[in-house]
Coordinates of C-alpha atoms and ligand atoms in Angstrom, one line a residue:
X1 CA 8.2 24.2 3.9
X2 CA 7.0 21.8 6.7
X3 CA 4.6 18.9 4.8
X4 CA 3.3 15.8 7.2
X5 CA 3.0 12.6 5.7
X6 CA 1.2 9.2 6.8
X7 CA -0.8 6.3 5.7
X8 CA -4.0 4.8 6.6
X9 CA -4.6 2.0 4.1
X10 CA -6.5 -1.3 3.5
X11 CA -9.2 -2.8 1.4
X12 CA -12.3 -4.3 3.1
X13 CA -14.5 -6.9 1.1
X14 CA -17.8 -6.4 3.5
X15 CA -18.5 -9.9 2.4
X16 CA -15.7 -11.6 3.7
X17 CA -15.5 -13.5 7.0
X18 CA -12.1 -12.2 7.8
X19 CA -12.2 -9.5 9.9
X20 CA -9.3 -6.9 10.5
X21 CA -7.9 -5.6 13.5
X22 CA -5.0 -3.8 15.4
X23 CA -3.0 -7.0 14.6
X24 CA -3.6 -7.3 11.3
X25 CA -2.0 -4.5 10.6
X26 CA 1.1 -5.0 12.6
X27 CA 1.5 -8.3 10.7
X28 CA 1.1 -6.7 7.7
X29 CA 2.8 -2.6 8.2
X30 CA 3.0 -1.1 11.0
X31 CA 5.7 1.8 10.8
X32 CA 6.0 4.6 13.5
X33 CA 7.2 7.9 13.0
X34 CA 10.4 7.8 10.9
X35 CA 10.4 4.0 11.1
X36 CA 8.9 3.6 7.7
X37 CA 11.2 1.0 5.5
X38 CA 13.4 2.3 2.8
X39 CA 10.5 0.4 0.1
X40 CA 7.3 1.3 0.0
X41 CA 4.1 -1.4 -0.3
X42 CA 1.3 -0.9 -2.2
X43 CA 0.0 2.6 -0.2
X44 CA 2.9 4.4 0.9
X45 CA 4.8 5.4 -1.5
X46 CA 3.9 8.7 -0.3
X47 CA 6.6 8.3 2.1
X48 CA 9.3 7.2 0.3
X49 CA 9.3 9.4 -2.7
X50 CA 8.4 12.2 -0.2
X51 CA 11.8 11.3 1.4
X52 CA 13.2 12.7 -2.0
X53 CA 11.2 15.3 -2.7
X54 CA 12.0 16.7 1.0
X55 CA 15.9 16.4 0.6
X56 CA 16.0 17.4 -3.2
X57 CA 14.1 20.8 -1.7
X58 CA 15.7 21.4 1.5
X59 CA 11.8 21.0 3.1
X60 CA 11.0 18.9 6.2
X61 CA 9.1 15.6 6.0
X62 CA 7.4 15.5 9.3
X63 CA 6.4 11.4 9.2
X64 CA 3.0 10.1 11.0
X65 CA 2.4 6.3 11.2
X66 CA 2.1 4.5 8.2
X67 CA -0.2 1.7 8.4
X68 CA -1.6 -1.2 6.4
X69 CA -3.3 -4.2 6.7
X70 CA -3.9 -6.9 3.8
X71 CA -7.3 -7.0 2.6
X72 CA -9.9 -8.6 3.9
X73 CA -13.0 -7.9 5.8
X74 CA -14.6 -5.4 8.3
X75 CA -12.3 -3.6 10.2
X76 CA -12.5 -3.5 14.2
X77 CA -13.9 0.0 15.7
X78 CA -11.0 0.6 18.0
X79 CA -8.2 -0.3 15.6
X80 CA -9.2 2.1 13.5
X81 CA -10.0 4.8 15.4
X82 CA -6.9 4.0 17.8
X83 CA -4.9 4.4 14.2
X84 CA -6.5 7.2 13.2
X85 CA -6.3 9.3 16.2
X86 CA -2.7 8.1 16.8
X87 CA -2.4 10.1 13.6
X88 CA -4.3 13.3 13.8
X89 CA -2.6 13.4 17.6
X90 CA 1.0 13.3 15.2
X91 CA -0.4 15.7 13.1
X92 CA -2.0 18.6 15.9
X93 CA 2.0 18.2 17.3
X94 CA 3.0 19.1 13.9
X95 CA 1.5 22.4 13.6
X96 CA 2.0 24.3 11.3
X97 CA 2.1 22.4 8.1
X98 CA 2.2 23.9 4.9
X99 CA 0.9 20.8 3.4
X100 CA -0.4 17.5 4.4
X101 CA 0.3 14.8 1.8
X102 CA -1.3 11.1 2.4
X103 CA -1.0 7.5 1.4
X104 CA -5.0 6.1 1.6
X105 CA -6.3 3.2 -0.3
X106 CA -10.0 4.0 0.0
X107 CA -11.8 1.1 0.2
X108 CA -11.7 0.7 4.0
X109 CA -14.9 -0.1 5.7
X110 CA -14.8 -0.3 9.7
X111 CA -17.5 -1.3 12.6
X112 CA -19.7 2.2 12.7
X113 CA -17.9 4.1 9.7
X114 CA -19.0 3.6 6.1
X115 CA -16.3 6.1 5.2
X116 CA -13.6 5.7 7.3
X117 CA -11.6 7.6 4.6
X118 CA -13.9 10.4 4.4
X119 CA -14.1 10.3 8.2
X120 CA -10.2 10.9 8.7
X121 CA -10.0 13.6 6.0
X122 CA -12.5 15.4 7.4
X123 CA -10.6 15.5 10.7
X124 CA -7.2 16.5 8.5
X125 CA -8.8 19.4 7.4
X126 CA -10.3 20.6 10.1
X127 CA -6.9 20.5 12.1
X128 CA -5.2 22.1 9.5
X129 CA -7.5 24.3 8.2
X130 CA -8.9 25.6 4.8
X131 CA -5.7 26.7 3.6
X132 CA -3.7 24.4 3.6
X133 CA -3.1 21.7 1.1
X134 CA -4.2 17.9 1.1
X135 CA -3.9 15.5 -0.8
X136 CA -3.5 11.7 -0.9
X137 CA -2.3 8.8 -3.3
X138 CA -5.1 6.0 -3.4
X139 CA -5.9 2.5 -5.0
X140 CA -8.8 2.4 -8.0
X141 CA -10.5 -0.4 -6.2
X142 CA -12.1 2.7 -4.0
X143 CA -15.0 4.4 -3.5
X144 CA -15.4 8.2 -4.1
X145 CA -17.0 9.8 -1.7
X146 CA -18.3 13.8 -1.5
X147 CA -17.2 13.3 2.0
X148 CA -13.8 13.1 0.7
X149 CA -13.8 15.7 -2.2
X150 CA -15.0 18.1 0.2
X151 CA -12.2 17.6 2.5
X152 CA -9.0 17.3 0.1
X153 CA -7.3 19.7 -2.2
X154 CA -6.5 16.3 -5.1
X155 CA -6.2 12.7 -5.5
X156 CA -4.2 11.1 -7.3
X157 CA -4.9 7.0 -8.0
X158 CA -2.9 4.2 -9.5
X159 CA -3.7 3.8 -13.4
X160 CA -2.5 0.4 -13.6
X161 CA -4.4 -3.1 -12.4
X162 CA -2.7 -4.7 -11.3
X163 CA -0.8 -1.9 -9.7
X164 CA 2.2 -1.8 -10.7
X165 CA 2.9 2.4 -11.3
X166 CA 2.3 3.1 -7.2
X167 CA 5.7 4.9 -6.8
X168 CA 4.7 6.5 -10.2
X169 CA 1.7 8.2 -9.3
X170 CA 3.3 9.2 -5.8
X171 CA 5.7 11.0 -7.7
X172 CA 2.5 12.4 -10.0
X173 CA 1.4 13.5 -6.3
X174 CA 4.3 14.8 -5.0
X175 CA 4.1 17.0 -8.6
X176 CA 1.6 18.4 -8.2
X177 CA 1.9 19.1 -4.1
X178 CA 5.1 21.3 -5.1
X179 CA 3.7 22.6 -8.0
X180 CA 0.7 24.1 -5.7
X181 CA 2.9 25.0 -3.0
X182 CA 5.5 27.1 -5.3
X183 CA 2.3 29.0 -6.4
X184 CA 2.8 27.6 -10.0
X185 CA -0.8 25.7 -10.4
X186 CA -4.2 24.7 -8.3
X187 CA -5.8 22.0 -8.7
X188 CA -9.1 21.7 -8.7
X189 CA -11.2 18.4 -9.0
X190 CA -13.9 17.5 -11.4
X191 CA -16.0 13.3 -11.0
X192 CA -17.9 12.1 -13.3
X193 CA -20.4 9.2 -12.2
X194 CA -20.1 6.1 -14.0
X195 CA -23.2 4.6 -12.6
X196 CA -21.8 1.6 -13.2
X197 CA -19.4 -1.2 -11.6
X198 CA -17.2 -3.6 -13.2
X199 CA -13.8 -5.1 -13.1
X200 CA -10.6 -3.4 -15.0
X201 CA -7.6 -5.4 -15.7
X202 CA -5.4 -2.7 -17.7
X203 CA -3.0 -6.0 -18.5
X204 CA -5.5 -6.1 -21.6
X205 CA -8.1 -4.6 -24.0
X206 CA -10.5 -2.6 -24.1
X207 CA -8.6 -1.0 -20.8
X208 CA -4.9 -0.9 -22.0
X209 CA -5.7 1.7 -24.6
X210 CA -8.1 3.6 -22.2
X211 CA -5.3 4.4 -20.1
X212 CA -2.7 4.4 -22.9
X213 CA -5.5 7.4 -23.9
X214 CA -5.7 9.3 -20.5
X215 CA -1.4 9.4 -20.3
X216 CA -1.9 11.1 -24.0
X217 CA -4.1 13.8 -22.2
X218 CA -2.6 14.9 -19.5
X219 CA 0.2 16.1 -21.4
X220 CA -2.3 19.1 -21.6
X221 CA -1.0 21.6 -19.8
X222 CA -4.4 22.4 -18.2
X223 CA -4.9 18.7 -17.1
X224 CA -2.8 17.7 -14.4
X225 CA -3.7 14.4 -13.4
X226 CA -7.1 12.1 -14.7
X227 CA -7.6 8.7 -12.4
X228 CA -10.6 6.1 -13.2
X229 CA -11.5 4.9 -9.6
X230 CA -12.8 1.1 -10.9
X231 CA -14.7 1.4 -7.4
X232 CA -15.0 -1.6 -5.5
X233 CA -17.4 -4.7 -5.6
X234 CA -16.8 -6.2 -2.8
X235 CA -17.2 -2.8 -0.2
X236 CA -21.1 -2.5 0.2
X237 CA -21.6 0.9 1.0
X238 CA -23.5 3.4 -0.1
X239 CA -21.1 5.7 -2.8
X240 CA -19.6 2.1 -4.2
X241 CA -19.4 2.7 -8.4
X242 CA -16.9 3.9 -10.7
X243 CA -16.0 7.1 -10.9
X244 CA -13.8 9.7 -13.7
X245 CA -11.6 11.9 -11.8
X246 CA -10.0 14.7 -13.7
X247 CA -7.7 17.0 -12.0
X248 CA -7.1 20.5 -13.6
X249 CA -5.2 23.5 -13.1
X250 CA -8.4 25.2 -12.3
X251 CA -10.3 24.6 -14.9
X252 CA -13.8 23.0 -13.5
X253 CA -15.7 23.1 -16.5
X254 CA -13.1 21.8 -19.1
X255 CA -12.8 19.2 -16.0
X256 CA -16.4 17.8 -16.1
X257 CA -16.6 18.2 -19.6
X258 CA -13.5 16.2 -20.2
X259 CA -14.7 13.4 -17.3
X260 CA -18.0 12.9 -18.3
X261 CA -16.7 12.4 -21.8
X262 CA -14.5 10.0 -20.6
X263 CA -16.7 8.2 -18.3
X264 CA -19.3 7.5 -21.0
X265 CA -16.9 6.2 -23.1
X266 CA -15.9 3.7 -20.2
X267 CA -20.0 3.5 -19.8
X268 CA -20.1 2.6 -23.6
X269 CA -17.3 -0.4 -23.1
X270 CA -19.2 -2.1 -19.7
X271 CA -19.1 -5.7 -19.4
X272 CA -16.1 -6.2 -22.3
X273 CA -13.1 -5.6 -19.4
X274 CA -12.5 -9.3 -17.7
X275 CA -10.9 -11.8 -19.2
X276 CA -13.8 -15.1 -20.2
X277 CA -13.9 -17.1 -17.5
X278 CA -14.9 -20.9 -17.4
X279 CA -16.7 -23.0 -14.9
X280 CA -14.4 -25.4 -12.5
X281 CA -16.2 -28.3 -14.7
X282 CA -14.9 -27.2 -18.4
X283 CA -11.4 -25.6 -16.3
X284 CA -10.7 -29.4 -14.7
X285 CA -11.7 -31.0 -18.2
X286 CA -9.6 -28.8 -20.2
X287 CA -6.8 -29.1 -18.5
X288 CA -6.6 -32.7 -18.0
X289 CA -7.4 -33.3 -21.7
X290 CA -4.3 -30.7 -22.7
X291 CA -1.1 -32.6 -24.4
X292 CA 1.2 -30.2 -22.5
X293 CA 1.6 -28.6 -19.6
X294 CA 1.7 -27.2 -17.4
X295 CA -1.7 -25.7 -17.6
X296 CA -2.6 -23.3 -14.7
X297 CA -5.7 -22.6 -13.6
X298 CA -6.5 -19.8 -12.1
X299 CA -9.2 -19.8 -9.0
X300 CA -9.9 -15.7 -10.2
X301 CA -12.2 -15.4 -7.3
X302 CA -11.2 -17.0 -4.7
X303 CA -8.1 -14.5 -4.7
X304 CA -7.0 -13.4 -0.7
X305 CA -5.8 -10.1 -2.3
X306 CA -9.8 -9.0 -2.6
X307 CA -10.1 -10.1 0.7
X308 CA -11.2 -13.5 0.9
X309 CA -10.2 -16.4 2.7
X310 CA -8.3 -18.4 -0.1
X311 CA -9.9 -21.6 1.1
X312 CA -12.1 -22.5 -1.5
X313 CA -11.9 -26.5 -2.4
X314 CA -14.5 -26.2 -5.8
X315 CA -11.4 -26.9 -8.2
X316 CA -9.8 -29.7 -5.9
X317 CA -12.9 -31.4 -5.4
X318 CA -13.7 -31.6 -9.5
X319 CA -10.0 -32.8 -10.2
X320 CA -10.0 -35.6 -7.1
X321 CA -13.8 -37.0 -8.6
X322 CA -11.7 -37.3 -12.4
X323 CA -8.7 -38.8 -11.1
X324 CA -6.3 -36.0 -12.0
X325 CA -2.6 -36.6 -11.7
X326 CA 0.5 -34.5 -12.0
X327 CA -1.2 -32.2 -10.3
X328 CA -0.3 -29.3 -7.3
X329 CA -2.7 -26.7 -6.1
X330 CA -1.2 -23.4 -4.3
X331 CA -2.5 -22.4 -2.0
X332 CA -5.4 -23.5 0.3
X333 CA -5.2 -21.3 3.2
X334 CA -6.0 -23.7 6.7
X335 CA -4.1 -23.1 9.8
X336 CA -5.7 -25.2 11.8
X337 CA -5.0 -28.4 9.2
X338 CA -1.4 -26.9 8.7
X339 CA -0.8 -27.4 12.6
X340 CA -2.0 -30.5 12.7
X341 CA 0.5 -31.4 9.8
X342 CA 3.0 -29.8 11.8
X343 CA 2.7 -32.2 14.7
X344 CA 2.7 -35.1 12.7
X345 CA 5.7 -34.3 10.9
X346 CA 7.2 -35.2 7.9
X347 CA 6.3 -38.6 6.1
X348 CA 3.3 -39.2 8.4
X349 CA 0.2 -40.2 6.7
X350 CA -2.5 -38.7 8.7
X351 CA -6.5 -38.2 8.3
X352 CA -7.2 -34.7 7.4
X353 CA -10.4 -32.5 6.8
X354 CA -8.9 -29.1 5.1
X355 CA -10.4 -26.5 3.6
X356 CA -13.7 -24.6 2.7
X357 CA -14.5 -23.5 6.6
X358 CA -14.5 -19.7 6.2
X359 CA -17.3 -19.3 4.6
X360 CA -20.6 -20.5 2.1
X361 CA -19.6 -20.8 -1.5
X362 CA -16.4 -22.2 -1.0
X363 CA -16.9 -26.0 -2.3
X364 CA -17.1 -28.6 0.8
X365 CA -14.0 -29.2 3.3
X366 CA -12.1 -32.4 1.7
X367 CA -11.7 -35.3 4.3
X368 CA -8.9 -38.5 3.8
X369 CA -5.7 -39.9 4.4
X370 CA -3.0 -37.4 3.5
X371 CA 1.2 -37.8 2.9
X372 CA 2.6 -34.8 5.1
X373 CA 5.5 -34.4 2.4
X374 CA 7.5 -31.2 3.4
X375 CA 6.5 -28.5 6.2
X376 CA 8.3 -25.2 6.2
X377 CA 7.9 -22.2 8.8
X378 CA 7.9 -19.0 7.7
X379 CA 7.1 -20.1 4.3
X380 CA 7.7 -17.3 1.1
X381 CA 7.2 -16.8 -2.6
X382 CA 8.9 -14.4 -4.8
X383 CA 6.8 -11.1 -5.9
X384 CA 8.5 -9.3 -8.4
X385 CA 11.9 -7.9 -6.7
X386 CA 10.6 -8.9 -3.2
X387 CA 9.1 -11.4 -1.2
X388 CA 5.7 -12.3 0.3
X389 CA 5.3 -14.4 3.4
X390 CA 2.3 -17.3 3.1
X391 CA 3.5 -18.5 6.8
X392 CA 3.8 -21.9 8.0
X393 CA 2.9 -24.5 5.5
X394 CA 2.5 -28.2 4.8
X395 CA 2.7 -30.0 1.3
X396 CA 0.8 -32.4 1.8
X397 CA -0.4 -35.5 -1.2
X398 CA -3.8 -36.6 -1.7
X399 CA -4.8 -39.4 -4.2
X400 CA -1.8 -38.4 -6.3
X401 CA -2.5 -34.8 -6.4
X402 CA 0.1 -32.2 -4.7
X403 CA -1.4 -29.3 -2.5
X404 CA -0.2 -26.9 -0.4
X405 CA -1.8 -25.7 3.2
X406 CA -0.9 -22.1 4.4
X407 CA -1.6 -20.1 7.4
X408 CA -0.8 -17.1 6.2
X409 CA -3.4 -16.0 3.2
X410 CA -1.9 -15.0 0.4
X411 CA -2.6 -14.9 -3.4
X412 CA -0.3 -17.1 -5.9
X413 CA 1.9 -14.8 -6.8
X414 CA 4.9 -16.4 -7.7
X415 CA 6.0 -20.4 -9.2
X416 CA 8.4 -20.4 -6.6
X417 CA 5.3 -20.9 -3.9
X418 CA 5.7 -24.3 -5.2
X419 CA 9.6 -24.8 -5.5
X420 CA 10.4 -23.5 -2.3
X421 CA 7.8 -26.3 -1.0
X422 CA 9.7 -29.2 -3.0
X423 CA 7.6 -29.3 -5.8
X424 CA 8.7 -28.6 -9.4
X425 CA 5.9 -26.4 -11.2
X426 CA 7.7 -27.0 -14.0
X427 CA 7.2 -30.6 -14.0
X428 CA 3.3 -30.3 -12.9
X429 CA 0.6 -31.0 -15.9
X430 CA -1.9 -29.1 -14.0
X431 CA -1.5 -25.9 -11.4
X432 CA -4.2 -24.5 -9.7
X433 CA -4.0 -21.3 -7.7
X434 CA -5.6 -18.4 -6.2
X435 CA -5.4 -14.9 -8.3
X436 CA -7.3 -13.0 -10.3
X437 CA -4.6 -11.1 -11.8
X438 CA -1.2 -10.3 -10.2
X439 CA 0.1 -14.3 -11.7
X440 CA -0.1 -13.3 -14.7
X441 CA 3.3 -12.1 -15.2
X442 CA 5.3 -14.9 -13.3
X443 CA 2.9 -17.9 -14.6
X444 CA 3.0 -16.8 -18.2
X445 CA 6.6 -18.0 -18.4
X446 CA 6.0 -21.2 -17.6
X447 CA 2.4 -22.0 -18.6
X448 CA 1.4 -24.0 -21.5
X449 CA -2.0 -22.1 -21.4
X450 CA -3.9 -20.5 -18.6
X451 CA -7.5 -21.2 -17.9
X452 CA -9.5 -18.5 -15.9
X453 CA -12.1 -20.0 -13.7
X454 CA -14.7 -18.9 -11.9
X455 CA -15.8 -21.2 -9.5
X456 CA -18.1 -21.6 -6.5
X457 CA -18.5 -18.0 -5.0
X458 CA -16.3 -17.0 -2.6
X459 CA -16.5 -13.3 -3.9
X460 CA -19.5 -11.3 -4.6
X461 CA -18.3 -11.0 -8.2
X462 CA -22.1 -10.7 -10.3
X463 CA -23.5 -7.3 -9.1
X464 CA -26.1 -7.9 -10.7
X465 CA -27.2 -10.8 -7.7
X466 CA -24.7 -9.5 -5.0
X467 CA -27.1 -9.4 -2.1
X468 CA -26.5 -5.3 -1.4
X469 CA -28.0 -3.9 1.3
X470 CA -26.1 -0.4 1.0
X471 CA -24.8 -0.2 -2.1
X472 CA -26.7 1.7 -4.6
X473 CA -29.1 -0.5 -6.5
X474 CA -29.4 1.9 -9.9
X475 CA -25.9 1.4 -11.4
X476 CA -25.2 -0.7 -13.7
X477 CA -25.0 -4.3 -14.1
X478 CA -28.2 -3.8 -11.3
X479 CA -30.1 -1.9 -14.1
X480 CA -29.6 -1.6 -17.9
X481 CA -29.3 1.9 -18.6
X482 CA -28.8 4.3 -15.2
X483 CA -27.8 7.5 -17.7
X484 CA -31.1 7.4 -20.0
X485 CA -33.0 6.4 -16.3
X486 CA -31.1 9.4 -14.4
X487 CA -31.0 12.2 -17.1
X488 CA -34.9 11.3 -17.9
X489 CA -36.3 11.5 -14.0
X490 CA -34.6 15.2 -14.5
Ligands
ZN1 ZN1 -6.5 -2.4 -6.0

């Protein structure tokens, strides 16, 4: 067997003022042909385990370009199409494939394509053929298109938020591709429409026992793989909504029946899925009134892993008008302030503006005399068994309180983002930094409580008053119930 592999991968937020292109992804993957790291990120696992696969069967791994930029917002016309043809030109040279297996996230919006996903599938299959087998891994935050259904054999999508089973489900896909290709199964997709959109943390309930549920059904024999694609908030385009993806050994109509049942049930359970969140007001006076610490508060929204800029000043700006102390906030994301600190050098005290200048929503840029306290190029903070870069940065000290300037965005992932900047998070009463989710394993170990705040809005995170202009406008949280409204226009 001769199987090509590639990946074409990031997330846009259509609202954010970050806009993506060729050298975006460079800085973030850029892997020709057979250059691919040994580790996978987030979308190409593919890859990797196909490496496996290939050598456990004897089969040749023909590899494209893998590529993927960190999310944030439209991307540039050229660099995607330059990325996309660089592949389908890898691809044509390939010829013939027996199977054509992809790493995608999904939720990719560029300059004149809506569905750039859809768009590149479409040109997959018609390289390859109708007979020939595609199929991709893909992130939840996604949208669904019948673009793409009609173009691919199967998807298979993370079941975990955050995503921490990618390699797992890339060995799901790889499965099921040698599964179909031995002749033993064929898979056959059935979606359910939600008509809904909402956010799905599977870290707790109602969620953890929904997926717990869907692991417990696909040890059916006839069910080879079921995904719920959360859909995407943040991506304003026209198929944006969650979605109930079963994938059977061709058996369409126990498929629907089984998604639809599923996807009411998620229906039934809207609005229970996020953590509470608190205002910056009750966060800032919670936290200062705690008798231990330290507590962290966690800017959910303003979270550069959905895309946006990470600069948001709502939190700083309560904590500086009460006086907080012991304090350290990681990360504000401001390059041009972080080169300014860079010139000064360490110990100057300097006036600064920082902060808030991406875009509206983000609190007010703070202005005074700031300590440059450490500066350190190339800055990084531990993620899990890896790194992540945050780029030059400065620690600078304002009015008592500790806070970090980065130029590279990136979310808080990690206590060391503080350590390896000379502060002790340990020693800290109060922490504020920018997730919505992924701290929640390396913070919980040293928090005295976490407080989830939503403040300002950096992110278009209430549907319900997200100014759409694509999106569909008869899901819900935009009306109350889009099944009863659907089934009785029918
Ligand atoms: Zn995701």
């Amino acid at each position: 067997m001769r199987i090509f592999t590639a990946v074409l991968a990031t997330e846009t937020n259509t609202f954010s003022p970050i806009c993506v292109d060729r050298r975006a992804f460079e800085a973030s993957l850029y892997a020709p042909p057979g250059e691919h790291p040994e580790t996978p990120t987030l979308c190409s696992a593919p890859i990797t385990v196909g490496r496996q696969v290939a050598a456990e069967k004897g089969w040749e791994l023909i590899e494209g370009t893998a590529a993927w930029a960190d999310p944030a917002g439209l991307v540039n016309r050229t660099a995607y199409e330059g990325l996309r043809d660089e592949i389908l030109d890898q691809l044509r040279a390939a010829m013939p494939v027996d199977a054509v297996v992809l790493g995608l996230h999904g939720a990719m919006v560029a300059a004149g394509y809506e569905d750039p996903e859809g768009d590149f599938l479409t040109r997959v299959r018609k390289i390859v053929g109708p007979d020939i087998l595609v199929c991709a891994e893909l992130d939840p935050h996604s949208h669904l298109t019948k673009k793409r259904l009609a173009a691919a054999n199967f998807f298979v999508y993370f079941k975990e938020f955050p995503h921490t089973d990618f390699v797992d489900r890339a060995e799901d896909l790889w499965r099921i591709a040698v599964d179909t290709l031995e002749g033993r199964v064929k898979a056959v997709m059935s979606v359910f429409d939600c008509r809904m959109i909402d956010v799905y943390p599977t870290s707790r309930e109602p969620m953890r026992s929904f997926v717990d549920k869907i692991m417990t059904i696909e040890k059916d024999a006839d069910i080879l793989s079921i995904s719920v694609i959360h859909g995407f908030m943040a991506g304003d385009v026209p198929e944006m909504g969650t979605k109930l993806l079963v994938v059977t050994d061709n058996k369409p109509d126990k498929g629907s029946a089984l998604a639809r049942e599923l996807g009411l049930e998620l229906f039934s359970k809207r609005g229970t899925f996020m953590m509470p969140q608190i205002d910056e007001k009750l966060a800032v006076a919670q936290a200062m009134a705690a008798h231990s610490g330290p507590v962290v508060i966690a800017d959910v929204w303003d979270n550069p892993g959905g895309g946006t800029a990470g600069d948001a000043t709502v939190i700083l700006e309560e904590l500086l008008a009460h006086g907080a102390r012991e304090t350290a906030i990681g990360t504000i994301w401001d390059p041009m302030a972080v080169q300014i600190c860079m010139a000064a050098g360490e110990g100057a005290e300097i006036p600064l503006r920082f902060g808030a200048k991406s875009a509206p929503g983000t609190g007010n840029p703070i202005d005074g005399i700031v300590k440059v306290v450490r500066l350190v190029a190339n800055a990084e903070m531990r993620f899990g068994e890896s790194f992540a870069p945050f780029g030059d940065a400065a620690h600078i000290e304002l009015n008592g309180i500790d806070i970090i300037l980065n130029s590279t965005r990136a979310q808080s992932f990690d206590p060391s983002l503080f350590s390896v900047m000379g502060i002790d998070p340990t020693r800290k009463k109060i922490l504020v930094i920018k997730s919505t989710n992924h701290f929640y394993a390396s913070f919980s170990k040293i928090a005295s409580e976490i407080l989830y705040c939503s403040a300002g809005t950096p992110y278009p995170n209430n549907p319900a008053r997200t100014p759409y202009r694509r999106a569909p406008k008869d899901i819900w949280p935009m009306v109350a119930d889009p099944h009863a409204a659907k089934e009785g226009a029918a």
